[in-house]
PDB file of C-alpha atoms in Angstrom:
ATOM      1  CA  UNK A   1       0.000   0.000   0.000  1.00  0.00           C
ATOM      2  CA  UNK A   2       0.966   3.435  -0.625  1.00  0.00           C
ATOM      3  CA  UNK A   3      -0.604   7.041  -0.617  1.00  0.00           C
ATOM      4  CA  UNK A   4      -2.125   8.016  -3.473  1.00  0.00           C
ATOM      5  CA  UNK A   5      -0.705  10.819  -5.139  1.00  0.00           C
ATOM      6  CA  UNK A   6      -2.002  14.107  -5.170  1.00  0.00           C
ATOM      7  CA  UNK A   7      -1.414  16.769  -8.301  1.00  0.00           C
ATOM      8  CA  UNK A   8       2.231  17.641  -8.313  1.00  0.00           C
ATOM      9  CA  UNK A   9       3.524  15.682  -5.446  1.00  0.00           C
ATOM     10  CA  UNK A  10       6.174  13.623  -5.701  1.00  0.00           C
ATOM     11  CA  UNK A  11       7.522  10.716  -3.470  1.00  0.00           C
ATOM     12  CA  UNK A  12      10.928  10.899  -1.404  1.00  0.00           C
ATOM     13  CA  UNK A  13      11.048   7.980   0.874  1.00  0.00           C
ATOM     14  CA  UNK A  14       9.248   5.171   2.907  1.00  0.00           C
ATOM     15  CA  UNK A  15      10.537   4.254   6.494  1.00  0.00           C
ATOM     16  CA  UNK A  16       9.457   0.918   7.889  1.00  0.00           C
ATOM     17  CA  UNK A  17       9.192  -0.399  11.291  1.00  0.00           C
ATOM     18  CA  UNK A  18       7.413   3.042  12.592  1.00  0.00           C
ATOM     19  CA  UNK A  19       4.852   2.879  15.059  1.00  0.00           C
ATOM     20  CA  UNK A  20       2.459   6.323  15.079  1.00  0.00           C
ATOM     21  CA  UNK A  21       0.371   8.123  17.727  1.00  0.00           C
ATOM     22  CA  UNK A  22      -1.961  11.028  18.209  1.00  0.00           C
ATOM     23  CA  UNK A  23      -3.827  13.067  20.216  1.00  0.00           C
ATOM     24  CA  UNK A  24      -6.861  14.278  18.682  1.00  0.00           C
ATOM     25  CA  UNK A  25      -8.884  18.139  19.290  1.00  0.00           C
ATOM     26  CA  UNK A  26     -11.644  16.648  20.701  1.00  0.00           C
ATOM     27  CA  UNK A  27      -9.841  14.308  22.813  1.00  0.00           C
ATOM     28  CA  UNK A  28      -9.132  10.527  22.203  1.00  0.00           C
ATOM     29  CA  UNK A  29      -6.064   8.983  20.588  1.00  0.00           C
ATOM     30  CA  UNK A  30      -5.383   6.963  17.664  1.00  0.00           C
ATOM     31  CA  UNK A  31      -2.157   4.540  17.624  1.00  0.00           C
ATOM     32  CA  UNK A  32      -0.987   1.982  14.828  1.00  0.00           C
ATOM     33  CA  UNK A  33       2.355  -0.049  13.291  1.00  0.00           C
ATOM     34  CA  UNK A  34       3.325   0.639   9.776  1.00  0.00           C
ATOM     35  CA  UNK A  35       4.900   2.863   7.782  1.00  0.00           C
ATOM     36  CA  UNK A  36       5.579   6.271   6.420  1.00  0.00           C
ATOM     37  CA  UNK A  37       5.888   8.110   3.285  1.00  0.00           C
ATOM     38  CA  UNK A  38       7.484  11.258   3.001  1.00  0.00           C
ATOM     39  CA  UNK A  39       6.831  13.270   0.100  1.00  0.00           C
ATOM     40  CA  UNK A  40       7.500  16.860  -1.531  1.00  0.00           C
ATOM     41  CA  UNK A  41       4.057  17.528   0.481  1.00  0.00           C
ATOM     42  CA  UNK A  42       3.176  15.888   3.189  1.00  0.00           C
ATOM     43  CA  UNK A  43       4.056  12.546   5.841  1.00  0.00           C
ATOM     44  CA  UNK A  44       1.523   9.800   5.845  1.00  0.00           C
ATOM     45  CA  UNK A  45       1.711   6.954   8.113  1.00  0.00           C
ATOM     46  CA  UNK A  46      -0.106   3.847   6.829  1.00  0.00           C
ATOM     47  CA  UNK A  47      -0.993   1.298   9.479  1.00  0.00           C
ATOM     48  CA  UNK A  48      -0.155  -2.176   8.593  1.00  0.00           C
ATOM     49  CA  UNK A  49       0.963  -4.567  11.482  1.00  0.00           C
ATOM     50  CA  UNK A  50      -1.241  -2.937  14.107  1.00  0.00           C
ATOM     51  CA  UNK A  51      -4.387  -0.253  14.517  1.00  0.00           C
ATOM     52  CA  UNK A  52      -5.922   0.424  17.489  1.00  0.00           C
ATOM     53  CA  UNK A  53      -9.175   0.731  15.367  1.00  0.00           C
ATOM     54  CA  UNK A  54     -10.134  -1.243  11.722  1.00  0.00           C
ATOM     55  CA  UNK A  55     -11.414   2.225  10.698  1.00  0.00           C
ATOM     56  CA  UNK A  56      -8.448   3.508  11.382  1.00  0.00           C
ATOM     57  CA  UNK A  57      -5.691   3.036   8.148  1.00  0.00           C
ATOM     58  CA  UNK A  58      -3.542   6.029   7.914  1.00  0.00           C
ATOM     59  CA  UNK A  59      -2.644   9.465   8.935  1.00  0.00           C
ATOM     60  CA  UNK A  60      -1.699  12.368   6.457  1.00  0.00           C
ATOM     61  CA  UNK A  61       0.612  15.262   7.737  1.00  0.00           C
ATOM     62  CA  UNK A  62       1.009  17.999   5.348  1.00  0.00           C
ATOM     63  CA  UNK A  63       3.957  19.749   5.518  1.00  0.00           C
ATOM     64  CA  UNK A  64       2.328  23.121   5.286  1.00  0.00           C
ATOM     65  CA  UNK A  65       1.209  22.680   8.148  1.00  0.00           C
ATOM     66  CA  UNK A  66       3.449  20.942  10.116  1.00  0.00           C
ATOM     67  CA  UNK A  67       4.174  23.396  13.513  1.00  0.00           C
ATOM     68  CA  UNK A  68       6.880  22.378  16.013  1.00  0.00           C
ATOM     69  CA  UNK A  69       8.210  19.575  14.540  1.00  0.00           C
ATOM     70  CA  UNK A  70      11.183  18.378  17.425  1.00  0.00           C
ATOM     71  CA  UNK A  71      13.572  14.867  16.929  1.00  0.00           C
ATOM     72  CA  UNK A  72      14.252  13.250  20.070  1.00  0.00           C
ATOM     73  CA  UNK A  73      16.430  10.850  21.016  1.00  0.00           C
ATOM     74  CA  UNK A  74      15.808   9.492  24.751  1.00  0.00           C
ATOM     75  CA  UNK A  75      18.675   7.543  26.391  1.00  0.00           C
ATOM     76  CA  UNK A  76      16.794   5.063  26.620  1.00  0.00           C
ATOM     77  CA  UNK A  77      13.760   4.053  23.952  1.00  0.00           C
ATOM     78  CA  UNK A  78      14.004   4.528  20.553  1.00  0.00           C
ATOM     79  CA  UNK A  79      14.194   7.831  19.019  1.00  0.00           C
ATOM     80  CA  UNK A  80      10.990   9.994  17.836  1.00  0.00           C
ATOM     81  CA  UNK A  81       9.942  12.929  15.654  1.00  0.00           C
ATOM     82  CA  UNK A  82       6.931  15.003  17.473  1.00  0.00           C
ATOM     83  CA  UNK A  83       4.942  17.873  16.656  1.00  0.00           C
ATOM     84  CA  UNK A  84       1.575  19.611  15.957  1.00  0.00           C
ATOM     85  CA  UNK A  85      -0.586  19.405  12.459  1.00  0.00           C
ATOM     86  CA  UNK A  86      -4.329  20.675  11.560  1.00  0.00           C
ATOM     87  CA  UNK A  87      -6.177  20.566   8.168  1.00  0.00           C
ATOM     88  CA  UNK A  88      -5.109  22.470   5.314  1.00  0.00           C
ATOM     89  CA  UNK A  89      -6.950  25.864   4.580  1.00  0.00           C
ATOM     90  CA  UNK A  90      -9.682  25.245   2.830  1.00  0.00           C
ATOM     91  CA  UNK A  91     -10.135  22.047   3.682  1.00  0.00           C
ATOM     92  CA  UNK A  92     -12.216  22.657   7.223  1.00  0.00           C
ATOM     93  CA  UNK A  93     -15.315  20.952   5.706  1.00  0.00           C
ATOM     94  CA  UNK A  94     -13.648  17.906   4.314  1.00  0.00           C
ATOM     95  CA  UNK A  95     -15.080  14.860   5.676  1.00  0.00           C
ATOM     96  CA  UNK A  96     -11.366  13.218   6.050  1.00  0.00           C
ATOM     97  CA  UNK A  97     -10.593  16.369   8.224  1.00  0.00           C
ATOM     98  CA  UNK A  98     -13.210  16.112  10.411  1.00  0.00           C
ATOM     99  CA  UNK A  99     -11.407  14.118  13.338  1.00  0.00           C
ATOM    100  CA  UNK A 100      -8.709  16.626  13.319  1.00  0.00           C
ATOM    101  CA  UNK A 101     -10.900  20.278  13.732  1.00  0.00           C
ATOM    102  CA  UNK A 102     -10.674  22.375  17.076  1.00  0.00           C
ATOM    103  CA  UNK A 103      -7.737  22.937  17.391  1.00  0.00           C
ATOM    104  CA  UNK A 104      -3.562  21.237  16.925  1.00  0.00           C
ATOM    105  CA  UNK A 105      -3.299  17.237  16.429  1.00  0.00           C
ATOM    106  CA  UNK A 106      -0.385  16.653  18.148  1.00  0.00           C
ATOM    107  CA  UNK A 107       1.510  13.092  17.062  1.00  0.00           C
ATOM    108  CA  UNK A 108       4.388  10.717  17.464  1.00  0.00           C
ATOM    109  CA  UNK A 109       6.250   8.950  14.714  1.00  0.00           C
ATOM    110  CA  UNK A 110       8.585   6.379  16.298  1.00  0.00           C
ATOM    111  CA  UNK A 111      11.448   4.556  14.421  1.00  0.00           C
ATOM    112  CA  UNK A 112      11.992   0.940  16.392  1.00  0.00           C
ATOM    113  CA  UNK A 113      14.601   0.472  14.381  1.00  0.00           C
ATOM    114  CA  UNK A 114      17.745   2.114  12.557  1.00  0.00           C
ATOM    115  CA  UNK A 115      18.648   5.580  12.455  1.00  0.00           C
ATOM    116  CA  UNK A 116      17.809   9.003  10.629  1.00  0.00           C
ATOM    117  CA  UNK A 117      19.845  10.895   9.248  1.00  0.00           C
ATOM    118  CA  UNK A 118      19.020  10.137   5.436  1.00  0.00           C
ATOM    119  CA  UNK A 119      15.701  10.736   6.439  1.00  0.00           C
ATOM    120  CA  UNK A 120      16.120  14.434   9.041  1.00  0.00           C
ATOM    121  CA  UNK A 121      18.908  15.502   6.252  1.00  0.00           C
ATOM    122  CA  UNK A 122      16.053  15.079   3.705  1.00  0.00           C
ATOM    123  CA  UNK A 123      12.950  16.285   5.822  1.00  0.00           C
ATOM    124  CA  UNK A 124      13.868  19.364   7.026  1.00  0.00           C
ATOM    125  CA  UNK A 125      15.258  21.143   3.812  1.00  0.00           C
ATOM    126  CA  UNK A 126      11.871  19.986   2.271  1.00  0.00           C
ATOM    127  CA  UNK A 127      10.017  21.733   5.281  1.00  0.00           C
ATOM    128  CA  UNK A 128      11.387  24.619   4.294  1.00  0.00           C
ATOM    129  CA  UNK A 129      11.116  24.718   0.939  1.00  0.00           C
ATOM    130  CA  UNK A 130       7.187  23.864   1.320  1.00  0.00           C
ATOM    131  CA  UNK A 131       6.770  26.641   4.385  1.00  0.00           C
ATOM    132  CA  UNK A 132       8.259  29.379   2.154  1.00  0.00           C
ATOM    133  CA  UNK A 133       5.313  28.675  -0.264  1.00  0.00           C
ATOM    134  CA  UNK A 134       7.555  29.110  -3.537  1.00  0.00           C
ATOM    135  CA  UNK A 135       5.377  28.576  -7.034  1.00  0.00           C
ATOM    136  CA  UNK A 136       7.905  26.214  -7.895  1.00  0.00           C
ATOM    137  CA  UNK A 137       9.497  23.229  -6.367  1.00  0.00           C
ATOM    138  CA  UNK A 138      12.649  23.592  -4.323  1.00  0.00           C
ATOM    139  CA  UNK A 139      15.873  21.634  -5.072  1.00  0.00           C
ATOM    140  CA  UNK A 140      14.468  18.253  -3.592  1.00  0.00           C
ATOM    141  CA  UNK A 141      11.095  17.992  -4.625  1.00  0.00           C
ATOM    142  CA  UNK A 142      12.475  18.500  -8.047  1.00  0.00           C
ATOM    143  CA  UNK A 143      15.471  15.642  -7.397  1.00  0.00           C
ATOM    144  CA  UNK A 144      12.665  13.260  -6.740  1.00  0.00           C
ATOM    145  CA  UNK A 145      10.699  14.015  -9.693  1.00  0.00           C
ATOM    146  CA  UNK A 146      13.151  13.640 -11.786  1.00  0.00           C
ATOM    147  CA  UNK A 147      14.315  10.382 -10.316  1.00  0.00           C
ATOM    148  CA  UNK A 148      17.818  12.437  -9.325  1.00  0.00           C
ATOM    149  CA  UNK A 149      17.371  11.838  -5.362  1.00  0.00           C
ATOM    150  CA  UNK A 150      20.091   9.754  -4.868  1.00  0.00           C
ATOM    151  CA  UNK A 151      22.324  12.782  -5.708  1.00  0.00           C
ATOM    152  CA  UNK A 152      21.045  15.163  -3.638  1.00  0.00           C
ATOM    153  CA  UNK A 153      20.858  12.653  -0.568  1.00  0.00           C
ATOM    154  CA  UNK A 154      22.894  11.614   2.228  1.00  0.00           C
ATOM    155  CA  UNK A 155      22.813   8.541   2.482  1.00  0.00           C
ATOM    156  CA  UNK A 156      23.166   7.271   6.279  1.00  0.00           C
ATOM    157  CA  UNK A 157      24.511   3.470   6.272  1.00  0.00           C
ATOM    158  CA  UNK A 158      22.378   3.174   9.546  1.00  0.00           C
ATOM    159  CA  UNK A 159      19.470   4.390   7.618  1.00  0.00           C
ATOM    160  CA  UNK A 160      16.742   2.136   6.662  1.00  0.00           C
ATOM    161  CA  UNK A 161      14.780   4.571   4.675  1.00  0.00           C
ATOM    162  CA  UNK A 162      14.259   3.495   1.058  1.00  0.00           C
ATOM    163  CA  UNK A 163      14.994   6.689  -1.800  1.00  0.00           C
ATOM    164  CA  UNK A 164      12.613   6.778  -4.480  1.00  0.00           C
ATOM    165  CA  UNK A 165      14.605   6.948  -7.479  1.00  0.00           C
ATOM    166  CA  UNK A 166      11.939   6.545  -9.809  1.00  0.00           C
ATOM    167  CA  UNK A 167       8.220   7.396  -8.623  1.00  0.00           C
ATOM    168  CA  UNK A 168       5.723   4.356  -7.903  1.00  0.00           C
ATOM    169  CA  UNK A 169       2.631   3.601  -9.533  1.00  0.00           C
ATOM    170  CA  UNK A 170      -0.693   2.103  -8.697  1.00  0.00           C
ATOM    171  CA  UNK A 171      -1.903  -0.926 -10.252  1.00  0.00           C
ATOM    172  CA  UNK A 172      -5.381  -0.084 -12.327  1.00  0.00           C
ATOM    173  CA  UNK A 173      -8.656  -0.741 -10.015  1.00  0.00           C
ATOM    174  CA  UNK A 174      -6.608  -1.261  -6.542  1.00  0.00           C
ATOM    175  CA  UNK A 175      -7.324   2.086  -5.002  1.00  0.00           C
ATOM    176  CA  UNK A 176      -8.421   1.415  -1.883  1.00  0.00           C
ATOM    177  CA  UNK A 177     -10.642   3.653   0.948  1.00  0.00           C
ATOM    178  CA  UNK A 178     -11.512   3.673   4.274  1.00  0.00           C
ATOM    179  CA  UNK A 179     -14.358   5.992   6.106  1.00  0.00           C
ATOM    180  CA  UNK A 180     -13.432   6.521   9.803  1.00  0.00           C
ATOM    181  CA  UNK A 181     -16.109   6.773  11.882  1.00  0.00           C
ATOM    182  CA  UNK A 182     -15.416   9.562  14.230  1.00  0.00           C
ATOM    183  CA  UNK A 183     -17.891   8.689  17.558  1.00  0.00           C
ATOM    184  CA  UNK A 184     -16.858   5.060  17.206  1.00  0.00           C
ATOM    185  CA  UNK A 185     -15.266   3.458  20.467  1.00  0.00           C
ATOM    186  CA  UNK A 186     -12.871   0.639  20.270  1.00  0.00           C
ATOM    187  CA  UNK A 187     -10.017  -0.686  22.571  1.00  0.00           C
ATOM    188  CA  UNK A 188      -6.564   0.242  22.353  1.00  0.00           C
ATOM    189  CA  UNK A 189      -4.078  -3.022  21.201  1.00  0.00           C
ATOM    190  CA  UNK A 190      -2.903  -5.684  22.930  1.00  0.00           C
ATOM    191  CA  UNK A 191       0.636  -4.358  23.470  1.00  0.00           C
ATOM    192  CA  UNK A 192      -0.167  -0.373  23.614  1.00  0.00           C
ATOM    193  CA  UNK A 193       2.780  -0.211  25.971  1.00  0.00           C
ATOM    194  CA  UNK A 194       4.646  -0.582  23.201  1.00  0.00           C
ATOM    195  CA  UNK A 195       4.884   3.433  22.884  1.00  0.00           C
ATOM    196  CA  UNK A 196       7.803   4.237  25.167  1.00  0.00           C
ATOM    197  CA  UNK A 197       7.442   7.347  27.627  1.00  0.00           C
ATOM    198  CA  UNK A 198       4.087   7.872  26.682  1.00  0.00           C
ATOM    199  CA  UNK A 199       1.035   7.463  28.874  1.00  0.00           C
ATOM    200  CA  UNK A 200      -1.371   4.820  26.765  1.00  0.00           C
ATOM    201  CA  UNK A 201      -4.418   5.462  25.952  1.00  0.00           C
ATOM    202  CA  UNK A 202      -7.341   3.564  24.160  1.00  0.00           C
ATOM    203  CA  UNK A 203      -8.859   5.143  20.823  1.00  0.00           C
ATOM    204  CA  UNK A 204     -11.806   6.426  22.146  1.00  0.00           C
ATOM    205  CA  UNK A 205     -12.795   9.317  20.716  1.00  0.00           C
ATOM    206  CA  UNK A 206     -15.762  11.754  22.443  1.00  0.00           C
TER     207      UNK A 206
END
């Protein structure tokens, strides 16, 4: 599985291994195992081994909109990228949005395995090329259209992340979609404590 791509974006990397967590407006968390893509626009996590809700399949971040972002690596626990995200203007009545009004969605992406650097060295030149709003791409949004990423990257030996060097496509009639109920209880996973330094909490959402 993969995102599907919106007009102009282009995809940079997918990290593995990652498991995700936030705290929604309105109160409640969500909480799943997967992956990530980062792309020229935005980070979307895509549950796969876990969810802490069947509704509940993935998480887009758009870089836009991305406030706070902070890297953290505890002593002890694996390391972490926080910070704050909320719909993009013009998108306050979208259905898909509507777990995330009233306010900052604050979340937790965190890598069980394998370090960062290819992937900080990539992510925050493209948050800054996206939060200057330039009309046209920066220098690695561009690379990764044109298939050129692995010259512009650094690539960490320690680094799981995979580059994109050339840009995937879906396979005709295997789009796949997934309404999320927003007053719908369920019960967190059986191993929730699996999110180190971080109170758990099931995915109620009220």
């Amino acid at each position: 599985l993969f995102p599907m791509p919106e007009a102009g974006e282009a995809f940079v990397l997918k990290r593995d291994n990652i498991d995700f967590e936030c705290t929604l407006p309105r109160g409640g968390k969500l909480w799943g195992r997967g992956c990530f893509f980062l792309s020229s626009k935005r980070i979307v996590f895509v549950a796969g081994d876990k969810s802490c809700r069947q509704d509940f399949r993935s998480f887009g971040i758009p870089l836009q909109m991305l406030r706070k972002p902070k890297f953290e690596q505890p002593i002890f626990g694996p390391n972490y990228l926080t910070g704050s995200t909320k719909p993009l203007p013009g998108f306050e009545n979208d259905p898909a949005a509507a777990p995330l009004m009233g306010g900052d969605t604050v979340f937790y992406l965190t890598f069980r395995s394998g370090g960062c650097n290819t992937f900080l060295q990539l992510l925050y030149p493209l948050l800054a090329e996206v939060q200057a709003q330039r009309e046209q791409q920066g220098p690695i949004a561009q690379a990764a259209q044109e298939g050129r990423l692995n010259q512009v990257a650094y690539v960490d030996p320690s680094d799981p992340s995979v580059l994109y060097l050339s840009q995937p496509t879906a396979v005709a009639g295997s789009e796949e979609r997934t309404n999320f109920e927003i007053d719908a209880p369920s019960a967190p996973p059986a191993d929730s404590a699996g999110q180190p330094g971080r109170s758990n909490g099931n995915c109620l959402i009220s």
